[in-house]
Amino acid sequence: MDIKAQLLQVKTDFESDLENTENLQLLNEIRVKYLGKKGVITSVLKSLGSLSVEERKEVGLIANQIKDFIEESLKVKEEKLKAKELEEKLKREYLDVTLPHSWHSIGYSHPVIATLNEITSIFVSMGFSVESGPEVESEDYNFTMLNIPPHHPARDMQDTFYLNNGMVLRTHTSPVQIRTMLKKKPPIAMVAPGRVYRKDLDPTHSPMFHQIEGLVVDRDVTFRDLKGVLKIFLETIFGKDIPIRFRPSYFPFTEPSAEVDIGCTVCKGVGCKVCKETGWLEILGCGMVDPEVFKAVNIDPQEYSGFAFGLGIERIAMLRYQITDIRLLFNNDMRFLSQFEGIG
Amino acid sequence: MRVPLSWLKDFVDIQTTAEELAKKLNLTGLETNLSKFGVYTEGLITVEIKDIQKHPQREKLNICKVYDGNNTYQVITADQSVKVGDKVILAKVGAKLPSKEINLVEFAGVKSEGMLVSLEDLGLEEKSDTLFLLDEDTPLGVDGGKLIGLGEDILEIEITPNRGDCLSVLGVAREVSAIFNFKRKDIVPALNLPEGDFRIEVLTDDCYRYCGVVIKGIKIKQSPLDVRLKLIKAGLSPINNIVDITNYLLLQEGQPLHAFDLDRIEGKLVVRKAQEGEKIITLDGVERVLSTDDIVIADEVKVLALAGVIGGDNSKITEETQNILLEVAVFDPISVRKTSKRLAVSTDSSYRFERGVDIERLVVVRDKAVDMTLSLAGGKVEGFKDIYRKPYKPVRITLSLQKVEKVLGEKLDPKECENILNSLDIPTTLRNGLLESVVPAHRYLDISRDIDLVEEIARVKGYDSFEPSYPKVPTQSFTPQIEFDFFKKTRDYFLSNGFTEVVNYTFTSEEFYQKLNLPVPPIKIENYILKSQSVMRDTVFAGLLETLRENVRFGKKDISVFEISSTFFDSYEEIRVGVLSSGKLIDGYGYTDKETKFSTTKEWDILTFKGVVENYLRSFGLSNFRIIPSDKSYLHPYLSFNIEVDGKTVGYVGKIHPKVADQFEIPYNCYISELNLKYVPRLLDESALKEGYLYTYYINKFTPVYREIPKYPPVKRDIAFVVGVDVREGEFEEALKTASEYIYKVKLFDVYRLSEDKKSLAYSVEFISPHRSLSDEEVNSIVDEILYKLKLKYSDLTLRS
Ligand SMILES: [Zn+2]
């Protein structure tokens, strides 16, 4: 067989070999077989010496064409095989990503603390400071300095836990008002979130619950300002359209005093069980700081005026999440707490 | 307080609906709900009992013939006290009573054409013993529902402690008149009582005024229907005419009265302080031991009554009473309250005295009482004695309109203010732009300052009439809210690490501490509701265990929770964060697919739990803490530790002791940590910033300063040290890190027990020089130096080849 025919045979052989190559390792073997130092092409080219110059030129050209052809084909095939192998590797790594994740589960906020923090944040962003005080309080701070003298019937408004050390568990966050005014000079704008205690136990009353207290003291603070601040607050919590009404009430430490109702969030004012058919829900107590309180903390009531407010957090949380029994809030049953995913 | 609308109408000319009345009262300071006096139904008529026969078979039943003026009905009743001639209400067939509809029925063969009703049948009383008896002169055949006012509106008013003046029909009428501008009315009898010649002595200033009237020859009987109905509607039970009169006037006028059986009084009547240990059996049958704080009404031999609180059994009105002494008096509010509180007896009388009684109206009430007695019980007035020791001196208040504006934020019309105050019976005149008011006796406890008048004006005008405004923001007093941020950050850390927030009661039981052999904390509730909630806890741990136990009960053993709350000590409180994890961190699943095989389940262990706590501390830059042995008996002795910062313990971490797990029936694989967050002093001048509390470190935390990133790459060496098994890795690592200035990073990668007493600690150590790349030879000599230094502390240290 002449060399030309040999070369063409090589090409045919190569094509058939390539056709049957299914992986990169075989491909490499083919590469060595045809293009290696001892490869088919090389040995064919070695035998060129026996040819005439003319023939050598012609055969050389063909040989180089075939060599180029083989190289190019190998390259294409290699890429193809690489892509195929990658695809296979990816396939082997398949995992059903709808399987449950293997990170720890989510932590749930407590609905009361979430509400308390949310409300505190609203006032903080209005420029109020956050103050705190102890939960074991003197009767002085809890009552007397708030214009609730001993033997006053107003002490009946809050059923008090008395302690073996002559103190009480604070019945409201209002003593923090006193503590703050004794420490700071006006202007004062503060809130005091915290735990408070009353001797009460039924589906809507817990012996321990949470309140937030607010106090603003400055020159020329008026009842209308009180209405303004509370309006902003209530609209932030309950939405822009919430109906609000102020009713005269009585707290010894404020004068005038008011209770604030919002339109029932359950029945939208039509009347239902939650609002006892009145269409209104009592939400907080407030008023202008009584001069007696200012006198107790050495602030001149002629120069300064102020307003104060206080609200129970459990009630707001219960309304918001439609919780019917307050005791659920303190059982820490995961079946209960895990219902409040995604709150503050 | 229950105020029947019909009674209110006796004192004010009401020109509006009950609904409107309630609504407006609500908006002006009296929290009012409307209710009805029973439910009106047709088919109730007044009848007279004409004949009574025993039921032939049923001994307990009476067969009555009743007559309504036209027809006679046969009705069966179980009431044994019925008499021929009694006038009662018959519920005819078809009448709808709250409990049932009346049908024609037969009792053992005898038919009953309806039912004779008691108050209970009408839903007006919890339990009735007898039928409801009408007056003898009641006309027959009239609508019984209308007669007794079924379905009438009742105002249920919650009176705040400052408004003692509204604890009466009259007081509410005054409010209604002021708010609506309705006309008032009142009929005061014109009596001209003679002074009596009996003796009353008042020996204490706590009796402001004492008036006694002696009436002789009265007859005790049932009060007329009108009086009885008013009492029932207001929520009281009629007793007899004399007692009813005192209750009636108390409700109507707000003035408590008391009636003594005159014939039980021996000698003169004395109002005095009780002697220590003196005793009295009160009307409720309880023997009370008195103290010198109590005011008593006594005669020359015995105590007759606890003044202003409750009468005595020895001088009470009985069926046989013929002569009475009516007491109309005013006692000191505080004294009455003290007695009422100490003896735990609160009455309609003490309730009103505590809140202030109109001392100036006393004479009017006395005359009404006498007038009523004469007409309801007959008799003749012997005379009265009125000892007025502390005459009322009204406070005068001047209120400027500037003050009104300063408080309310709005200029008000002076004339309008004057009118409002006058309408409330607070006599006021406008003079030179100033309102001059005289505080009337019915408001003497509530009104004493100009601000009190401002409130009166504002509330009658209506709070809703004031437009909201906004205070100037006091930016000059701005302070960063570091404390709020600190707690928020703490909370967010644990939440985002998969911990659920819990809230436990801060009170627990003595039993909890006794069970754990721990000392019971010092602060206890004296008047606790439950003994199991009577000790103020000194650890958050108590609540967290309870949380776990509760959840285990419902089959949930794997929980991760935290609580930020208070703990209580003698003179201070600590806010702590308690963290508890139990069972599995991840309750996952196994997976096998050819050579892929894994499990996503991960149990909690002490090092994972430690990581949670440690990362929390590092989240605000606290890394210079020390791990020292824990002293907590309820923790595993070898899997627990305290965390110390600057020599102060800030908390503990540990696995629960297996004995505790058993005791509380919780899983043993349970980890708990408590960290002191903030010190809360009770004294105002003591600082809350104290060492040993994370908030203190948070506030003083240092700001990291940039250090140049090394220019030369580090040289890495793996070095395995052979040390005694007792060597604590944390301490060894600390020693290693500081053994050479060239050490850049140290990372433990293997701990290997070699023998009974030796282990190997293998570290990957990175060396670096700020000035050049380190050569192998240099690193070798650095390692030698490190070894030399470490050997000073760990003498038997070798390198593992
Ligand atoms: Zn509603």
Short mmCIF file of N, CA and C in Angstrom, two decimals, chain B residues 508-583:
data_model
loop_
_atom_site.label_atom_id
_atom_site.label_comp_id
_atom_site.label_asym_id
_atom_site.label_seq_id
_atom_site.Cartn_x
_atom_site.Cartn_y
_atom_site.Cartn_z
N THR B 508 -42.01 32.26 92.87
CA THR B 508 -41.98 30.81 92.83
C THR B 508 -42.29 30.27 94.23
N SER B 509 -41.97 29.02 94.47
CA SER B 509 -42.35 28.43 95.76
C SER B 509 -41.13 28.15 96.63
N GLU B 510 -41.35 28.09 97.92
CA GLU B 510 -40.28 27.67 98.84
C GLU B 510 -39.87 26.25 98.50
N GLU B 511 -40.88 25.48 98.10
CA GLU B 511 -40.67 24.07 97.81
C GLU B 511 -39.59 23.88 96.74
N PHE B 512 -39.60 24.76 95.75
CA PHE B 512 -38.62 24.65 94.68
C PHE B 512 -37.20 24.68 95.24
N TYR B 513 -36.97 25.60 96.16
CA TYR B 513 -35.63 25.74 96.73
C TYR B 513 -35.30 24.58 97.67
N GLN B 514 -36.30 24.17 98.43
CA GLN B 514 -36.07 23.07 99.36
C GLN B 514 -35.73 21.80 98.60
N LYS B 515 -36.41 21.60 97.48
CA LYS B 515 -36.18 20.42 96.65
C LYS B 515 -34.73 20.37 96.19
N LEU B 516 -34.18 21.53 95.88
CA LEU B 516 -32.81 21.60 95.36
C LEU B 516 -31.80 21.82 96.47
N ASN B 517 -32.27 21.79 97.72
CA ASN B 517 -31.36 22.03 98.84
C ASN B 517 -30.70 23.39 98.77
N LEU B 518 -31.41 24.37 98.26
CA LEU B 518 -30.86 25.72 98.15
C LEU B 518 -31.54 26.60 99.19
N PRO B 519 -30.85 27.63 99.67
CA PRO B 519 -31.50 28.53 100.63
C PRO B 519 -32.67 29.27 99.97
N VAL B 520 -33.76 29.42 100.70
CA VAL B 520 -34.93 30.13 100.18
C VAL B 520 -34.58 31.63 100.12
N PRO B 521 -34.85 32.29 98.99
CA PRO B 521 -34.50 33.71 98.86
C PRO B 521 -35.23 34.58 99.89
N PRO B 522 -34.69 35.77 100.14
CA PRO B 522 -35.18 36.56 101.28
C PRO B 522 -36.55 37.22 101.08
N ILE B 523 -36.92 37.57 99.85
CA ILE B 523 -38.12 38.39 99.70
C ILE B 523 -39.34 37.53 99.42
N LYS B 524 -40.34 37.68 100.29
CA LYS B 524 -41.55 36.86 100.18
C LYS B 524 -42.79 37.73 100.18
N ILE B 525 -43.82 37.23 99.51
CA ILE B 525 -45.10 37.94 99.48
C ILE B 525 -45.90 37.50 100.70
N GLU B 526 -46.35 38.48 101.47
CA GLU B 526 -47.09 38.11 102.69
C GLU B 526 -48.53 37.73 102.36
N ASN B 527 -49.16 38.47 101.45
CA ASN B 527 -50.56 38.19 101.11
C ASN B 527 -50.66 37.52 99.74
N TYR B 528 -49.91 36.44 99.59
CA TYR B 528 -49.90 35.75 98.29
C TYR B 528 -51.27 35.16 97.95
N ILE B 529 -51.48 34.92 96.64
CA ILE B 529 -52.69 34.23 96.20
C ILE B 529 -52.49 32.73 96.35
N LEU B 530 -51.36 32.26 95.85
CA LEU B 530 -51.03 30.85 95.94
C LEU B 530 -49.70 30.70 96.67
N LYS B 531 -49.62 29.73 97.57
CA LYS B 531 -48.38 29.49 98.30
C LYS B 531 -47.25 29.16 97.31
N SER B 532 -47.63 28.52 96.20
CA SER B 532 -46.62 28.16 95.21
C SER B 532 -46.11 29.38 94.43
N GLN B 533 -46.69 30.53 94.71
CA GLN B 533 -46.23 31.76 94.07
C GLN B 533 -46.02 32.82 95.14
N SER B 534 -45.17 32.52 96.11
CA SER B 534 -45.05 33.42 97.24
C SER B 534 -43.63 33.88 97.52
N VAL B 535 -42.67 33.33 96.78
CA VAL B 535 -41.27 33.71 97.00
C VAL B 535 -40.74 34.41 95.76
N MET B 536 -40.14 35.59 95.95
CA MET B 536 -39.55 36.28 94.81
C MET B 536 -38.24 35.57 94.48
N ARG B 537 -38.14 35.06 93.29
CA ARG B 537 -37.02 34.20 92.92
C ARG B 537 -35.69 34.97 92.89
N ASP B 538 -34.61 34.25 93.15
CA ASP B 538 -33.29 34.86 93.00
C ASP B 538 -32.53 34.20 91.85
N THR B 539 -33.27 33.49 91.02
CA THR B 539 -32.67 32.86 89.84
C THR B 539 -33.73 32.70 88.75
N VAL B 540 -33.32 32.85 87.52
CA VAL B 540 -34.26 32.68 86.40
C VAL B 540 -34.46 31.19 86.11
N PHE B 541 -33.48 30.43 86.57
CA PHE B 541 -33.45 28.98 86.40
C PHE B 541 -34.78 28.32 86.81
N ALA B 542 -35.35 28.82 87.93
CA ALA B 542 -36.60 28.25 88.44
C ALA B 542 -37.68 28.23 87.35
N GLY B 543 -37.85 29.36 86.69
CA GLY B 543 -38.88 29.47 85.68
C GLY B 543 -38.58 28.64 84.45
N LEU B 544 -37.31 28.61 84.06
CA LEU B 544 -36.95 27.87 82.85
C LEU B 544 -37.18 26.38 83.03
N LEU B 545 -36.87 25.86 84.22
CA LEU B 545 -37.13 24.45 84.49
C LEU B 545 -38.63 24.17 84.37
N GLU B 546 -39.40 25.11 84.90
CA GLU B 546 -40.86 24.98 84.86
C GLU B 546 -41.33 24.97 83.40
N THR B 547 -40.77 25.86 82.59
CA THR B 547 -41.10 25.92 81.17
C THR B 547 -40.83 24.58 80.50
N LEU B 548 -39.64 24.02 80.79
CA LEU B 548 -39.28 22.74 80.17
C LEU B 548 -40.23 21.65 80.65
N ARG B 549 -40.47 21.64 81.96
CA ARG B 549 -41.32 20.59 82.51
C ARG B 549 -42.72 20.63 81.88
N GLU B 550 -43.27 21.84 81.76
CA GLU B 550 -44.61 21.98 81.16
C GLU B 550 -44.61 21.44 79.73
N ASN B 551 -43.59 21.78 78.96
CA ASN B 551 -43.55 21.35 77.57
C ASN B 551 -43.33 19.85 77.44
N VAL B 552 -42.54 19.30 78.35
CA VAL B 552 -42.33 17.85 78.35
C VAL B 552 -43.66 17.14 78.60
N ARG B 553 -44.45 17.73 79.48
CA ARG B 553 -45.77 17.15 79.77
C ARG B 553 -46.60 17.00 78.51
N PHE B 554 -46.42 17.95 77.58
CA PHE B 554 -47.18 17.90 76.34
C PHE B 554 -46.37 17.25 75.22
N GLY B 555 -45.29 16.55 75.60
CA GLY B 555 -44.56 15.76 74.62
C GLY B 555 -43.49 16.51 73.85
N LYS B 556 -43.14 17.72 74.31
CA LYS B 556 -42.10 18.45 73.59
C LYS B 556 -40.84 18.49 74.45
N LYS B 557 -39.84 17.68 74.06
CA LYS B 557 -38.64 17.56 74.89
C LYS B 557 -37.50 18.42 74.38
N ASP B 558 -37.55 18.74 73.08
CA ASP B 558 -36.46 19.51 72.50
C ASP B 558 -36.86 20.98 72.47
N ILE B 559 -36.37 21.75 73.41
CA ILE B 559 -36.68 23.18 73.35
C ILE B 559 -35.41 23.99 73.58
N SER B 560 -35.40 25.17 73.00
CA SER B 560 -34.34 26.13 73.24
C SER B 560 -35.04 27.44 73.57
N VAL B 561 -34.89 27.89 74.81
CA VAL B 561 -35.63 29.08 75.23
C VAL B 561 -34.72 30.04 75.98
N PHE B 562 -35.15 31.29 76.06
CA PHE B 562 -34.43 32.26 76.89
C PHE B 562 -35.44 33.18 77.52
N GLU B 563 -35.02 33.78 78.61
CA GLU B 563 -35.89 34.72 79.30
C GLU B 563 -35.04 35.84 79.88
N ILE B 564 -35.43 37.07 79.61
CA ILE B 564 -34.75 38.22 80.22
C ILE B 564 -35.67 38.74 81.30
N SER B 565 -35.25 38.62 82.55
CA SER B 565 -36.17 38.96 83.62
C SER B 565 -35.42 39.28 84.90
N SER B 566 -36.20 39.59 85.94
CA SER B 566 -35.60 40.05 87.18
C SER B 566 -35.44 38.92 88.19
N THR B 567 -34.41 39.08 89.02
CA THR B 567 -34.23 38.23 90.19
C THR B 567 -34.07 39.17 91.38
N PHE B 568 -34.42 38.67 92.56
CA PHE B 568 -34.62 39.58 93.70
C PHE B 568 -33.73 39.24 94.88
N PHE B 569 -33.10 40.26 95.42
CA PHE B 569 -32.23 40.09 96.57
C PHE B 569 -32.59 41.13 97.63
N ASP B 570 -31.93 41.01 98.79
CA ASP B 570 -32.30 41.87 99.92
C ASP B 570 -32.47 43.34 99.56
N SER B 571 -31.44 43.92 98.95
CA SER B 571 -31.50 45.36 98.75
C SER B 571 -31.41 45.78 97.29
N TYR B 572 -31.42 44.78 96.41
CA TYR B 572 -31.30 45.11 94.98
C TYR B 572 -31.94 44.02 94.15
N GLU B 573 -31.99 44.28 92.84
CA GLU B 573 -32.48 43.28 91.91
C GLU B 573 -31.44 43.10 90.81
N GLU B 574 -31.51 41.98 90.15
CA GLU B 574 -30.63 41.75 89.01
C GLU B 574 -31.49 41.38 87.82
N ILE B 575 -31.23 42.02 86.70
CA ILE B 575 -31.87 41.56 85.48
C ILE B 575 -30.93 40.54 84.86
N ARG B 576 -31.45 39.39 84.58
CA ARG B 576 -30.61 38.33 84.04
C ARG B 576 -31.19 37.80 82.74
N VAL B 577 -30.31 37.17 81.96
CA VAL B 577 -30.85 36.37 80.87
C VAL B 577 -30.61 34.91 81.25
N GLY B 578 -31.66 34.14 81.19
CA GLY B 578 -31.54 32.71 81.42
C GLY B 578 -31.72 32.01 80.08
N VAL B 579 -30.89 31.00 79.84
CA VAL B 579 -30.96 30.28 78.57
C VAL B 579 -31.05 28.80 78.88
N LEU B 580 -31.92 28.11 78.21
CA LEU B 580 -32.04 26.66 78.44
C LEU B 580 -32.21 25.95 77.10
N SER B 581 -31.45 24.86 76.94
CA SER B 581 -31.61 24.02 75.76
C SER B 581 -31.73 22.59 76.22
N SER B 582 -32.57 21.83 75.56
CA SER B 582 -32.69 20.44 75.95
C SER B 582 -32.84 19.57 74.72
N GLY B 583 -32.39 18.32 74.87
CA GLY B 583 -32.58 17.33 73.81
C GLY B 583 -31.77 17.68 72.58
#
